[in-house]
Structures are given as C-alpha cells and as structure tokens.
mmCIF file of C-alpha atoms in Angstrom:
data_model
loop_
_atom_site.group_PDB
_atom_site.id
_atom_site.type_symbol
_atom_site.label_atom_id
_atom_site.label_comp_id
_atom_site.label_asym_id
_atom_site.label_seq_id
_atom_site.Cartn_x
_atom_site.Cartn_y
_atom_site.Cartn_z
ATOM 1 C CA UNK A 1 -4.758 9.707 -8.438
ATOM 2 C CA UNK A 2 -2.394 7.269 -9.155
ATOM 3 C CA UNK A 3 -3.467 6.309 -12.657
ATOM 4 C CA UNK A 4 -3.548 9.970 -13.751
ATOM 5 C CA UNK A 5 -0.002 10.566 -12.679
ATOM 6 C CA UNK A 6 1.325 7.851 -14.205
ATOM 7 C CA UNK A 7 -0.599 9.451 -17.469
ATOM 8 C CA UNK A 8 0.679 12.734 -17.549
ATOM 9 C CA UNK A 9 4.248 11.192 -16.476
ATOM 10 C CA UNK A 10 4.499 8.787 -19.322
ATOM 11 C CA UNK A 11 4.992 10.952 -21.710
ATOM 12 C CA UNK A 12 8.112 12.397 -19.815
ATOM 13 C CA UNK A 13 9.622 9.169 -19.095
ATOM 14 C CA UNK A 14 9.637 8.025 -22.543
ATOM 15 C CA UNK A 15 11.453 11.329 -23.858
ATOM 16 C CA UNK A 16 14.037 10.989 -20.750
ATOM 17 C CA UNK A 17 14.361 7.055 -22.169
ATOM 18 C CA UNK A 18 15.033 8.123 -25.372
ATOM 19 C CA UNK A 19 17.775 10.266 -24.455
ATOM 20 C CA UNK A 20 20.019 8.238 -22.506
ATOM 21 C CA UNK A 21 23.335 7.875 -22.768
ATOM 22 C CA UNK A 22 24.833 4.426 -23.572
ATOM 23 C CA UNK A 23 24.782 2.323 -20.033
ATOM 24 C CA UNK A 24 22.425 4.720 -18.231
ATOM 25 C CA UNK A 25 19.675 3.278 -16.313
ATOM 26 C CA UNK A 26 16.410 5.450 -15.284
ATOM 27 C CA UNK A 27 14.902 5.465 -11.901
ATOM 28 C CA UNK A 28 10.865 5.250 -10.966
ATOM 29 C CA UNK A 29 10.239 5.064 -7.315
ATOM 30 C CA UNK A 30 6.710 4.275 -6.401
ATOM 31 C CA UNK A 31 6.049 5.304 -2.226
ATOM 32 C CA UNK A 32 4.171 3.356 -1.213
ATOM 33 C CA UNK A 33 3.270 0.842 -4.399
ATOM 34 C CA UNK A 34 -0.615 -0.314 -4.568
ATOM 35 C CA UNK A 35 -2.566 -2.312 -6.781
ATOM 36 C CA UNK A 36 0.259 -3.310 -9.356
ATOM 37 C CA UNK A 37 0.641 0.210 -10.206
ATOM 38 C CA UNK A 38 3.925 -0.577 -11.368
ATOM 39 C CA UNK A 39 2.587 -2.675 -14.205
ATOM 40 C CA UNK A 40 0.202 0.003 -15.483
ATOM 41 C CA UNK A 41 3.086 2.612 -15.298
ATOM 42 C CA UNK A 42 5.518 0.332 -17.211
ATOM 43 C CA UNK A 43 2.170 -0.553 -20.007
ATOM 44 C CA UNK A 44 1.513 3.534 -20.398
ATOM 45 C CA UNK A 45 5.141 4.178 -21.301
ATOM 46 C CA UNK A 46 5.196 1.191 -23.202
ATOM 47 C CA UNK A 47 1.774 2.153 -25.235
ATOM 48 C CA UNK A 48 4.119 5.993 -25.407
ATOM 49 C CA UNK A 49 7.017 4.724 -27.085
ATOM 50 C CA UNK A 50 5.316 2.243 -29.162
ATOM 51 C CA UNK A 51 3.582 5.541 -31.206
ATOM 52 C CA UNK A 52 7.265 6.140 -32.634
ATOM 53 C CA UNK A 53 9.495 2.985 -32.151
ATOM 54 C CA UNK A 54 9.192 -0.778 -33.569
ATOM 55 C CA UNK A 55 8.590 -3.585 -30.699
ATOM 56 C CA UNK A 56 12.276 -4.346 -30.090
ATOM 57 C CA UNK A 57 13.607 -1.207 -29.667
ATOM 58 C CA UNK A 58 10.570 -0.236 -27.891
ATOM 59 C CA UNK A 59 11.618 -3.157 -25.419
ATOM 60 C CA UNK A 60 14.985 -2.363 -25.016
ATOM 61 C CA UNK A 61 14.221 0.808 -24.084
ATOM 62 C CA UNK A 62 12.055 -0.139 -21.493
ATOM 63 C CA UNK A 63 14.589 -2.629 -20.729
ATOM 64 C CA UNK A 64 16.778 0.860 -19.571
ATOM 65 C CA UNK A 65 14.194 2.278 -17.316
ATOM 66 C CA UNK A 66 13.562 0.240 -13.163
ATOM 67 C CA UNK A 67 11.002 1.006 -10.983
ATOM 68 C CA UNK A 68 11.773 0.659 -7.106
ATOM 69 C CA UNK A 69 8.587 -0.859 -5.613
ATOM 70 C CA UNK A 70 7.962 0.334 -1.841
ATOM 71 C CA UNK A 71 5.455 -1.518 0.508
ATOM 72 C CA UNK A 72 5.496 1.830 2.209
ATOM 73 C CA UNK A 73 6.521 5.437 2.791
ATOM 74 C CA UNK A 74 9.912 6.276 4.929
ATOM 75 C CA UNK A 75 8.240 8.081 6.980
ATOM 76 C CA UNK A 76 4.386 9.563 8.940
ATOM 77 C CA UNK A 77 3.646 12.620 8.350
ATOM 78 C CA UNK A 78 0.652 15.284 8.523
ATOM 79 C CA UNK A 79 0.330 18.394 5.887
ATOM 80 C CA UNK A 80 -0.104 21.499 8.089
ATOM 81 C CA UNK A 81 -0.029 23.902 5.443
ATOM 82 C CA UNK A 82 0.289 24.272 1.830
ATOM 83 C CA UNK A 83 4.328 23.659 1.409
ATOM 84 C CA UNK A 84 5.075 22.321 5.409
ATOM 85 C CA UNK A 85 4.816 18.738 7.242
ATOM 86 C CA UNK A 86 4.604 17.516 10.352
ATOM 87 C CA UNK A 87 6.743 14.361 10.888
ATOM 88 C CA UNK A 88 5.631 12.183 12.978
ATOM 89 C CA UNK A 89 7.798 9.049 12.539
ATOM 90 C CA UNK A 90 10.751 7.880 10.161
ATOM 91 C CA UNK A 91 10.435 4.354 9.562
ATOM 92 C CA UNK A 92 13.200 2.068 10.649
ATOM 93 C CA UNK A 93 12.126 -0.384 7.800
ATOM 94 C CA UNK A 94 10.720 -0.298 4.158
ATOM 95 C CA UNK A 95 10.436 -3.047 1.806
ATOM 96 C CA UNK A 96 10.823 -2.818 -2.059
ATOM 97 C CA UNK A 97 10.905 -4.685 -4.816
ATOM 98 C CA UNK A 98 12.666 -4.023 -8.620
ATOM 99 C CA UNK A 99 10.943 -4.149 -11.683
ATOM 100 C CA UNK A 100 11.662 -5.525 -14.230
ATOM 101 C CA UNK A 101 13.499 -8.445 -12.816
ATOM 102 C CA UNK A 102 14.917 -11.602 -14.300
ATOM 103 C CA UNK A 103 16.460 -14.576 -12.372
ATOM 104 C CA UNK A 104 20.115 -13.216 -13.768
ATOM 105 C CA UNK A 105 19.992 -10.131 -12.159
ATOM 106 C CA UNK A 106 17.510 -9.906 -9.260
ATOM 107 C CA UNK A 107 20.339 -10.102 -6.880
ATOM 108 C CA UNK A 108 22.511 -7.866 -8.769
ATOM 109 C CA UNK A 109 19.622 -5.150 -8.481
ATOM 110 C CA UNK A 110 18.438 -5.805 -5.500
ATOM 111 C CA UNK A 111 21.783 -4.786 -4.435
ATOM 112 C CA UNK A 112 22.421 -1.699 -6.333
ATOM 113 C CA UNK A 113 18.557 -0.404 -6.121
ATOM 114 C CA UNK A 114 19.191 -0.675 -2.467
ATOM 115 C CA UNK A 115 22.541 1.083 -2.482
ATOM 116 C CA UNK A 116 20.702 4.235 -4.268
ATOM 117 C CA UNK A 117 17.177 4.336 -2.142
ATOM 118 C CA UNK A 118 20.167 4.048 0.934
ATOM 119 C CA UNK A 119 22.243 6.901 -0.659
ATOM 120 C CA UNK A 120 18.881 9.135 -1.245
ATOM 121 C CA UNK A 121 16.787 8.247 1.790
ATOM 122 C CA UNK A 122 19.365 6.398 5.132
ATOM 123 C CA UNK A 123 19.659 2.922 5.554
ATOM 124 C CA UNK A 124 15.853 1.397 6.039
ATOM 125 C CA UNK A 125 15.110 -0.331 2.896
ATOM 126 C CA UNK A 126 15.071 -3.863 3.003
ATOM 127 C CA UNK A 127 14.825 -6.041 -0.656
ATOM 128 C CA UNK A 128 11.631 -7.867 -0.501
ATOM 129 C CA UNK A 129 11.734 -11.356 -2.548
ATOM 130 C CA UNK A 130 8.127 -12.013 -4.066
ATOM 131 C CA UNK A 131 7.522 -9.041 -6.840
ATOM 132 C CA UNK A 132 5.133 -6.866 -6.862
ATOM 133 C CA UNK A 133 2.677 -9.387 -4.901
ATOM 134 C CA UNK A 134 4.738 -9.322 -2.068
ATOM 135 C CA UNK A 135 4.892 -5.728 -2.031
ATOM 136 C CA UNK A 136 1.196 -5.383 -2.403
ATOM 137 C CA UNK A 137 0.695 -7.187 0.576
ATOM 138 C CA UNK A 138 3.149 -5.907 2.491
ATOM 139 C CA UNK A 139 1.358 -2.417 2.838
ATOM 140 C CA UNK A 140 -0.888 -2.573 6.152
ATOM 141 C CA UNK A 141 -2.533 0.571 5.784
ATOM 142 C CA UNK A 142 -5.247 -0.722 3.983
ATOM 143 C CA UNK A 143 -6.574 -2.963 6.125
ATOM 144 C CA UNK A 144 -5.671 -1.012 9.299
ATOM 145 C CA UNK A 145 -7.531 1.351 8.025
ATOM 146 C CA UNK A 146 -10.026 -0.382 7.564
ATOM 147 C CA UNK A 147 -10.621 -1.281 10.847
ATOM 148 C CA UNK A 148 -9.936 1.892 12.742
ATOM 149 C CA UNK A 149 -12.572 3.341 10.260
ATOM 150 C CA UNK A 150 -14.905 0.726 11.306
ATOM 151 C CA UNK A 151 -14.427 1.230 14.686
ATOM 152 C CA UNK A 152 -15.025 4.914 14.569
ATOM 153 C CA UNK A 153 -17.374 5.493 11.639
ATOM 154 C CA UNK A 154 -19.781 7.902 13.921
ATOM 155 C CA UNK A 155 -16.485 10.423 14.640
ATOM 156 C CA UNK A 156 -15.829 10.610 11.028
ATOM 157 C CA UNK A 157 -19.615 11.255 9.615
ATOM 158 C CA UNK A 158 -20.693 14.075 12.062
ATOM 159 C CA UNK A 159 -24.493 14.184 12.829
ATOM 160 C CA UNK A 160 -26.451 16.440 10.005
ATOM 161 C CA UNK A 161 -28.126 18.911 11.463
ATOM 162 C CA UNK A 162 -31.878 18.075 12.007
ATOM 163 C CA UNK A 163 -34.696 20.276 10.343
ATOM 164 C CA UNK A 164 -36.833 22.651 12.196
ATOM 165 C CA UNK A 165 -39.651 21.124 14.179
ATOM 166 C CA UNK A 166 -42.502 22.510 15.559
ATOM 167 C CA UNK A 167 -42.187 22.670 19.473
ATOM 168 C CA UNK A 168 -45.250 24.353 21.507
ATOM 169 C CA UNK A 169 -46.407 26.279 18.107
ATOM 170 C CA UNK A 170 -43.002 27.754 17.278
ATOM 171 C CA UNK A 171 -40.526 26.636 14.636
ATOM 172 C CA UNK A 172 -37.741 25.524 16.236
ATOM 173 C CA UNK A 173 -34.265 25.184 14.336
ATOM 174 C CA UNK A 174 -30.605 23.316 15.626
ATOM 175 C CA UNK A 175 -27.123 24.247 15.324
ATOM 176 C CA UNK A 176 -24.877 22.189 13.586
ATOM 177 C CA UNK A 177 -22.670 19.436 14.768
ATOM 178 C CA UNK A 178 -19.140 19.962 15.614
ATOM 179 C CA UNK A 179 -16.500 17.144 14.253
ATOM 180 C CA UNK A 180 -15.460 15.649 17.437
ATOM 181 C CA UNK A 181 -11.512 15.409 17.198
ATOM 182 C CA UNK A 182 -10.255 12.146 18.487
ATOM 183 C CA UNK A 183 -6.939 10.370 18.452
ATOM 184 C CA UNK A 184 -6.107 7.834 16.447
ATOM 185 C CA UNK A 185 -3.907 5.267 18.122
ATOM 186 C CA UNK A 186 -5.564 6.048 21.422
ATOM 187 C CA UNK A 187 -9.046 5.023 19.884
ATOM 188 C CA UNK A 188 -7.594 1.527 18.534
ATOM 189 C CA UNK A 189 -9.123 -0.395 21.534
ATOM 190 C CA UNK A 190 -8.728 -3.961 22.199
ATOM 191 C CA UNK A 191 -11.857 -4.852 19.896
ATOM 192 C CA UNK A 192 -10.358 -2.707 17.318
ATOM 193 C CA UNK A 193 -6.853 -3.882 17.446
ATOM 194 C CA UNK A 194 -8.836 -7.227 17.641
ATOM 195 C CA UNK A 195 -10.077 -6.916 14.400
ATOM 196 C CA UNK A 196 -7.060 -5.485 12.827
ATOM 197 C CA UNK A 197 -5.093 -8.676 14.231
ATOM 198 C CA UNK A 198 -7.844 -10.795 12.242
ATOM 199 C CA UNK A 199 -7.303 -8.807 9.278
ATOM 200 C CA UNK A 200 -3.804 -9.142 9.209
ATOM 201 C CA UNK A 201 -4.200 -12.894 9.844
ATOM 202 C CA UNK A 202 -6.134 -12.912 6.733
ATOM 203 C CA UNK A 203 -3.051 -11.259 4.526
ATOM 204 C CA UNK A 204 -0.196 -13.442 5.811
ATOM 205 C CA UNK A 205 -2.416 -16.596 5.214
ATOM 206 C CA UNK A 206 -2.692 -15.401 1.565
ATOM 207 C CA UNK A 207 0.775 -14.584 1.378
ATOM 208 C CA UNK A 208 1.729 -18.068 2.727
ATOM 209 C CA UNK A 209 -0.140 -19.945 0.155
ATOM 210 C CA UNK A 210 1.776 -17.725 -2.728
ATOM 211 C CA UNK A 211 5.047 -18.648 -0.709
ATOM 212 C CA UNK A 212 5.580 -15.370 0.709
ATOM 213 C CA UNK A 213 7.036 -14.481 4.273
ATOM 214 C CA UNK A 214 6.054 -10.995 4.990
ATOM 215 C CA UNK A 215 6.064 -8.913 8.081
ATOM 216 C CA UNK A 216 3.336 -9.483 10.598
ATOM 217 C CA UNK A 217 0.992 -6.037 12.121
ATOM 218 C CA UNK A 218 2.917 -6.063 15.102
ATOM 219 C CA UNK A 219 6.424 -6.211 13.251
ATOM 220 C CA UNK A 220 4.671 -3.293 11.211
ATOM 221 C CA UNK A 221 3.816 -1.415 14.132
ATOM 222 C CA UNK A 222 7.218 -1.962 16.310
ATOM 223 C CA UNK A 223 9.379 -0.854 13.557
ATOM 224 C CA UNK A 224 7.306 1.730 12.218
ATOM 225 C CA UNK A 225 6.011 3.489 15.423
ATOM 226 C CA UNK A 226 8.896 1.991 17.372
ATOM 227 C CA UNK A 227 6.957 0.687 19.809
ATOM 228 C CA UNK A 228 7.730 -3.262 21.708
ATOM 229 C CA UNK A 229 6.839 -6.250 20.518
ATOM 230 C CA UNK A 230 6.813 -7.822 23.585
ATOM 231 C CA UNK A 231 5.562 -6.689 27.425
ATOM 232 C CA UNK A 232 6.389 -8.261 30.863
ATOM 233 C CA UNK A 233 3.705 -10.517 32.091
ATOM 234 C CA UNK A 234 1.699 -9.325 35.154
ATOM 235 C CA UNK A 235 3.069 -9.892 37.935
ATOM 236 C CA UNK A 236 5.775 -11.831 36.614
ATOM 237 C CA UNK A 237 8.370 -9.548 35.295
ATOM 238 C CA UNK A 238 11.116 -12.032 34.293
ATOM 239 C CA UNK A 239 8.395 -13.488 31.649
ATOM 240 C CA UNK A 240 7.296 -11.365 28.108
ATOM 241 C CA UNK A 241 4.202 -11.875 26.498
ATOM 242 C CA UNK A 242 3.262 -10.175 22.480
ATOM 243 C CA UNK A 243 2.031 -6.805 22.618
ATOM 244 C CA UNK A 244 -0.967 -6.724 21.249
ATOM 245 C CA UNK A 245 -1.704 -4.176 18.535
ATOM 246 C CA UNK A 246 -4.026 -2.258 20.923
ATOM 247 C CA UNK A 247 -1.224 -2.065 23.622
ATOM 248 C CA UNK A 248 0.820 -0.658 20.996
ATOM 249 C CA UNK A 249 -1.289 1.555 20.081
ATOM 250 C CA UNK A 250 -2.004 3.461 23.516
ATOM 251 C CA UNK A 251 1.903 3.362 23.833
ATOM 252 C CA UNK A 252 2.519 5.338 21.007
ATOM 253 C CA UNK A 253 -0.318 7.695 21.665
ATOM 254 C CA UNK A 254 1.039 8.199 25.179
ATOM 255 C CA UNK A 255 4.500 8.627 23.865
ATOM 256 C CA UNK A 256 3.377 11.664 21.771
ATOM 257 C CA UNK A 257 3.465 9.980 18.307
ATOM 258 C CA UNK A 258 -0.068 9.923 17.566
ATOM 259 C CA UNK A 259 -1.753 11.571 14.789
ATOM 260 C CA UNK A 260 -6.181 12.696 15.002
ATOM 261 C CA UNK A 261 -8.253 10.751 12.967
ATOM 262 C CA UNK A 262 -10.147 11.616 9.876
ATOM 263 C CA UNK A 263 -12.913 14.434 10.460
ATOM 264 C CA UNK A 264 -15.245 14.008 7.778
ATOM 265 C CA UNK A 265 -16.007 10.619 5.312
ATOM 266 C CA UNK A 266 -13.794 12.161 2.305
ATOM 267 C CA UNK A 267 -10.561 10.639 3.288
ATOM 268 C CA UNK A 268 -7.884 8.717 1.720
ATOM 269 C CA UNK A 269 -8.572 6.094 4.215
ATOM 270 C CA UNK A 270 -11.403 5.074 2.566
ATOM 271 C CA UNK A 271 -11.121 6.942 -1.191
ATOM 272 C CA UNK A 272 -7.869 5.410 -1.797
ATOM 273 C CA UNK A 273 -7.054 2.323 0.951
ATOM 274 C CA UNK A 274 -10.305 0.068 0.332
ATOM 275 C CA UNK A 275 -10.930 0.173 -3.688
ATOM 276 C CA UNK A 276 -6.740 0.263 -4.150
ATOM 277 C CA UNK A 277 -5.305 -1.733 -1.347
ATOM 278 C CA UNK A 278 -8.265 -4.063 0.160
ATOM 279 C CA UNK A 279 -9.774 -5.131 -3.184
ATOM 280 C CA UNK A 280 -6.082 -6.807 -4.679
ATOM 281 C CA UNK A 281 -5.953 -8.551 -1.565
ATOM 282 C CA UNK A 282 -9.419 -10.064 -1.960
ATOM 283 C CA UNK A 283 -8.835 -10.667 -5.548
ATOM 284 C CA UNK A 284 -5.388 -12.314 -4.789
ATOM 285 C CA UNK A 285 -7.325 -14.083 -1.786
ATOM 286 C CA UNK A 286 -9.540 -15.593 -4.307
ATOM 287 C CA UNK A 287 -7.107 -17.076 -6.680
ATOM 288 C CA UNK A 288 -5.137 -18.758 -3.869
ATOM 289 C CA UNK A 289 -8.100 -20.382 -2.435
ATOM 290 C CA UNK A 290 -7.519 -18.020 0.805
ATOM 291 C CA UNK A 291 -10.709 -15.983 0.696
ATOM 292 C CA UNK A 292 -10.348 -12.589 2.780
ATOM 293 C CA UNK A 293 -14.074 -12.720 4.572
ATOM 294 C CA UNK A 294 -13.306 -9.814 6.607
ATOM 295 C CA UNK A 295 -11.491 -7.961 3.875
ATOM 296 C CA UNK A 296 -14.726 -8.650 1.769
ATOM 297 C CA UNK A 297 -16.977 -7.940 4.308
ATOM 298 C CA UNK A 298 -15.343 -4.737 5.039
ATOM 299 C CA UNK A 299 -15.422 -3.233 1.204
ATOM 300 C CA UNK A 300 -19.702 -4.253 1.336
ATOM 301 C CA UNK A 301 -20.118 -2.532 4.417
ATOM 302 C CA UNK A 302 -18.092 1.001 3.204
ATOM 303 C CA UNK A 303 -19.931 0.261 0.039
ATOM 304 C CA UNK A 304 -23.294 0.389 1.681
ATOM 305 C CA UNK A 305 -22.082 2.990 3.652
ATOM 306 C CA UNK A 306 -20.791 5.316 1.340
ATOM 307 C CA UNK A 307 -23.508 4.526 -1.341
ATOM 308 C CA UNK A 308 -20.281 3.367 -3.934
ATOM 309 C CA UNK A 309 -19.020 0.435 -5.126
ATOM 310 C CA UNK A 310 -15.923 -0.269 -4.232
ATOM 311 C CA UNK A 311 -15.189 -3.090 -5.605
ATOM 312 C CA UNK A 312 -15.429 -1.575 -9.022
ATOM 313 C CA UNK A 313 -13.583 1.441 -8.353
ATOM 314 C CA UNK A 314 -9.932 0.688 -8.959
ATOM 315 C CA UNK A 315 -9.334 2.005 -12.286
ATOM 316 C CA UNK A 316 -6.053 0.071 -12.116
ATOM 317 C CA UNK A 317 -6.818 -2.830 -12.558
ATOM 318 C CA UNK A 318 -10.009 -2.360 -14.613
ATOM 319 C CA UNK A 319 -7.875 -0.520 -16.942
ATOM 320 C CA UNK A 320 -5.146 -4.082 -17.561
ATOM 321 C CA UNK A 321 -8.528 -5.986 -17.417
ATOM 322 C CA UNK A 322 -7.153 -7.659 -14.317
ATOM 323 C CA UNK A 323 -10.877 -7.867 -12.802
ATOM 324 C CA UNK A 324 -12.318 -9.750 -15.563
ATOM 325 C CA UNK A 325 -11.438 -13.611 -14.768
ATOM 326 C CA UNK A 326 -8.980 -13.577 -17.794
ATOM 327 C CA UNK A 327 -5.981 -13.884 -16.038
ATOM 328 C CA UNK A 328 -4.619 -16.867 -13.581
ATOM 329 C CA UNK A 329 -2.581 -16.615 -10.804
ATOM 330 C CA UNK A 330 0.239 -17.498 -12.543
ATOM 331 C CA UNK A 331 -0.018 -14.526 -14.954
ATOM 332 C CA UNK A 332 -0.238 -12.487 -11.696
ATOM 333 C CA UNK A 333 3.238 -14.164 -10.637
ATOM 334 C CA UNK A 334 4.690 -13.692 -13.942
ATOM 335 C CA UNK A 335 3.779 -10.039 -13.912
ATOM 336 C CA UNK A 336 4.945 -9.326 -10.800
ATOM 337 C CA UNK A 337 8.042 -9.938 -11.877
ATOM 338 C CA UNK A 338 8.713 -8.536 -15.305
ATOM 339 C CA UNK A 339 6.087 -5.701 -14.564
ATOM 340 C CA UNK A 340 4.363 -6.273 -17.684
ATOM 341 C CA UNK A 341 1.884 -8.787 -19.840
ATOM 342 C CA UNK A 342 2.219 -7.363 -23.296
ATOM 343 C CA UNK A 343 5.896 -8.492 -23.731
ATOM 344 C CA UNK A 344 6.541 -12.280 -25.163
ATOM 345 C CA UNK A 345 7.892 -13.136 -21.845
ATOM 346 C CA UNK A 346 5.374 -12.731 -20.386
ATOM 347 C CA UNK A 347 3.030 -15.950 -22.036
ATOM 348 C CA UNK A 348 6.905 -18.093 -21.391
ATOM 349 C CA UNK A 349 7.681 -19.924 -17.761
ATOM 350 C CA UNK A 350 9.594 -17.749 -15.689
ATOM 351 C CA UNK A 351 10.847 -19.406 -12.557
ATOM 352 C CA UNK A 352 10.947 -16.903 -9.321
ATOM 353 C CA UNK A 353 14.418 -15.489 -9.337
ATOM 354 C CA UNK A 354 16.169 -15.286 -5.978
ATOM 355 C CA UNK A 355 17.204 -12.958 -4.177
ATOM 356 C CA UNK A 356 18.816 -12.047 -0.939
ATOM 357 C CA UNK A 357 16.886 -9.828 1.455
ATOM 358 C CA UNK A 358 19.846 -9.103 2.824
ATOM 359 C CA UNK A 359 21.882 -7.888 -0.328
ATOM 360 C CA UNK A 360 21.474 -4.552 0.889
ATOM 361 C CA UNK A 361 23.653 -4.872 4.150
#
C-alpha cells in the first residue's frame, strides 16, 4: 500500500510545495520507512512538478520539502474497531533519518528534525547516521516476523475442512476448523528466538560491512517491550548473563504486554514484511558480499508456501528499477542520502556527511 499512497499523495505535496511561503520547509514523515520508500516518494513528486516547472526550479522546490525517515513506529498497537486502538507499548526509542541530506547540513537537520518529531511525538527519537540504508535495516519486524511465522505456520493456516467420506455406507461430512488463538511472545520458544537471533546476526553483519552500527534484537526488544537485557545467572545471583530473545519474550507475555498472533495466512506479516522488508536486506546482502542465507531461505519457503513470488513482489523497487543489476552499491549509498537518482548529484561523489546521534539531546 505504500506505493499507492505515495501516488495519490504526490499530487498534494507538490501543490502544498508550490505554495510556500519564502523560508518554509515541508514535512513527510514515513512510520516506519521500508524499502527506500522515501526515494520513490521524493521521484513521484518530482515526476508531479516536473509536468509544470523547468528542472531547476523543479529542484529547488524539492529542495523545500524533508522527509523524516523512521526505522519504526512510536508505539504497538492492535485495531479493535473501526476508529479505536489498543496500545500495547510506547517505544522508548525510534531511529530516523532526513532526506535529503548534504554533508553541510546533516547535523543542522538532524537537530531540528529531531526537535519537531520530539515536539509532536515525546522525546524517543534518536538521529540515525547511515541514510536510508541504515534505516532500512534498522526495522526488525521483518525478519522477526519471519521467524515467528515460521515457527507457527500450522496456527496461522487452519486445517480445511475434509470432504465427505463414505464410512459404513453413509456419507459422512466434518465441521470446520476453528483458528486456534495463540500468543505471540509466549510462542517465541528458544528454537524460535534461536532463529530470530541468527537472523538478526545476518542484518548487523550486513550493516557492518556498509559501516553501519545499528541496534542489536535484544536492544530492539529491551527498549521496545521494556524488557532486560541481562538476567542473573543460576544460582549465582551477583553474576548477569544476556537475555536471550526467547526469555524476553515469555517476560513480556507474562507481564501482560503480549499481543495473539495472526489467525489466518492474509497478514501483513507476510503481505507486507517479506517482499518489503526481507527482500532489501537480501538485495543489500548481496552487494556487500554478506549474503542473508536465512533471509533467502525464508522468502523461498513463504514463496512455496504461499504459491507467490516474493521476491518479485515489491513494486518499490521494481518501479526505480532497483532489482535489475543496474545499480551498484554505491548508487544505493548515494541515494540514501539525497533520496533521489534522477538529480545531477546523484552520478557526482558524495562523501557520507556526519552527523551526531546525539544532536537531539
């Protein structure tokens, strides 16, 4: 859905661009960023004002409009009816990145980005150097779900009912099968949380070889969940040991703060999390030299599942032709940056600006 949003929004944006007073800046937020959204948003209302505006002033406008790049949302939540919520958590952090950003003022807007989303939302947003990649990977819901949906396929996809049979010379039919409800958190065992440890290993290996610290699953967990990071060691209380992400998980569920898993196979864990959060990673996993087996492995197996291909199903990047081979890693960096590849800067060197993570304390 994100594509067609960004669609029917350009058109809006471009008019609100237009009319801006001398100095004014326009906000995009993007909760939670996936699959360089950002870049196709910032191409659509760049193709918009291109139909009635030369290149320059088309790029100064754009120039007027920054979009605030989340890794996630501010908070868990549930829909429980048409216009109500249930929420579960508030996060106590949430990355972002700015687009567009140049080495002269990435610390600048870093700064004042993170003195608005503060204003607007409390004091949890934390400026993530790295661009849109390190945003990307920063969301963990794709590959955690991945892995709870693994582990728990058969509660998802209840049984069909069987056809009649003949039994003694009588046709004999069978009810239907009920959707068994079943906790999330509590059903992340230790091969589960396992798995989603491997998984994560996986991301922060990738992000390494691009340069990129990023917050590890049980960081993710802790301050999301707020849950520790560390437990006493058995029979030794003075010592801590990790938590592992299964411990963390039954903690949380036993604390109240766990949410029932999908009921049926149409869910966003799958629809939206593998072909728009799990395939960047393996793409970006490839160009590093990093490749994400169990990231891979995971999209064949939903595929063959599910009867889709995955891998093919992110109109994102299909749409900027990032899934063709034409582009390098280094027109990834460059793009993650300056949120774009049609502008001229975009074929120049652009050195990673810098910015403090802590510009907005």
């Amino acid at each position: 859905g994100h594509k067609r949003m960004m669609e029917q929004f350009a058109p809006a944006i471009s008019e609100r661009l237009e009319g801006l007073r001398d100095g004014a800046r326009f906000e995009v937020m993007i909760s939670s960023h996936a699959s360089l959204g950002a870049v196709y948003l910032m191409e659509t209302v760049r193709s918009k004002l291109l139909e009635t505006h030369p290149e320059e002033a088309c790029n100064n406008l754009l120039g007027r409009m920054r979009i605030s790049a989340w890794g996630t949302t501010a908070v868990t939540a549930r829909r429980t009816a048409g216009d109500a919520v249930n929420v579960l958590t508030v996060r106590e952090a949430v990355d972002f990145c700015t687009v567009p950003c140049t080495e002269g003022t990435a610390e600048d807007d870093a700064a004042s980005c993170s003195a608005l989303l503060t204003r607007l939302f409390g004091d949890r947003f934390r400026f993530r150097d790295g661009g849109l990649l390190a945003i990307s990977l920063s969301n963990l819901n794709p590959q955690n779900h991945l892995g709870i949906v693994l582990g728990n396929m058969s509660r998802m996809d209840p049984a069909p009912r069987p056809p009649p049979v003949e039994v003694g010379g009588e046709l004999r039919s069978f009810p239907e099968s009920e959707p068994e409800p079943w906790w999330q958190g509590k059903s992340i065992t230790p091969a589960v949380g396992n798995l989603m440890e491997a998984l994560d290993g996986e991301r922060i290996d990738i992000a390494a070889a691009l340069g990129l610290e990023l917050r590890t699953i049980h960081e993710h967990f802790s301050w999301s969940f707020h849950v520790p990071m560390t437990t006493p060691v058995e029979g030794d209380s003075a010592m801590t040991r990790p938590t592992t992400v299964s411990e963390m998980s039954q903690i949380m569920h036993f604390l109240g703060r766990d949410v029932l898993g999908p009921s049926s196979l149409d869910t966003r864990y799958v629809s939206e999390d593998v072909p728009y959060g799990l395939v960047l990673t393996v793409l970006l996993g490839q160009l590093v030299g990093k490749p994400a087996k169990l990231h891979e492995s995971g999209i064949a197996i939903l595929s063959a599942m599910y009867g889709l291909d995955f891998m093919n199903q992110n109109d994102l990047l299909l749409d900027l032709g990032l899934m063709d081979g034409r582009y390098v890693l280094e027109d990834f960096q460059r793009m993650a940056y300056s949120g774009s590849f049609s502008s001229e800067k975009q074929h120049e060197t652009l050195e990673r600006p810098k910015a403090r993570e802590t510009a907005n304390r």
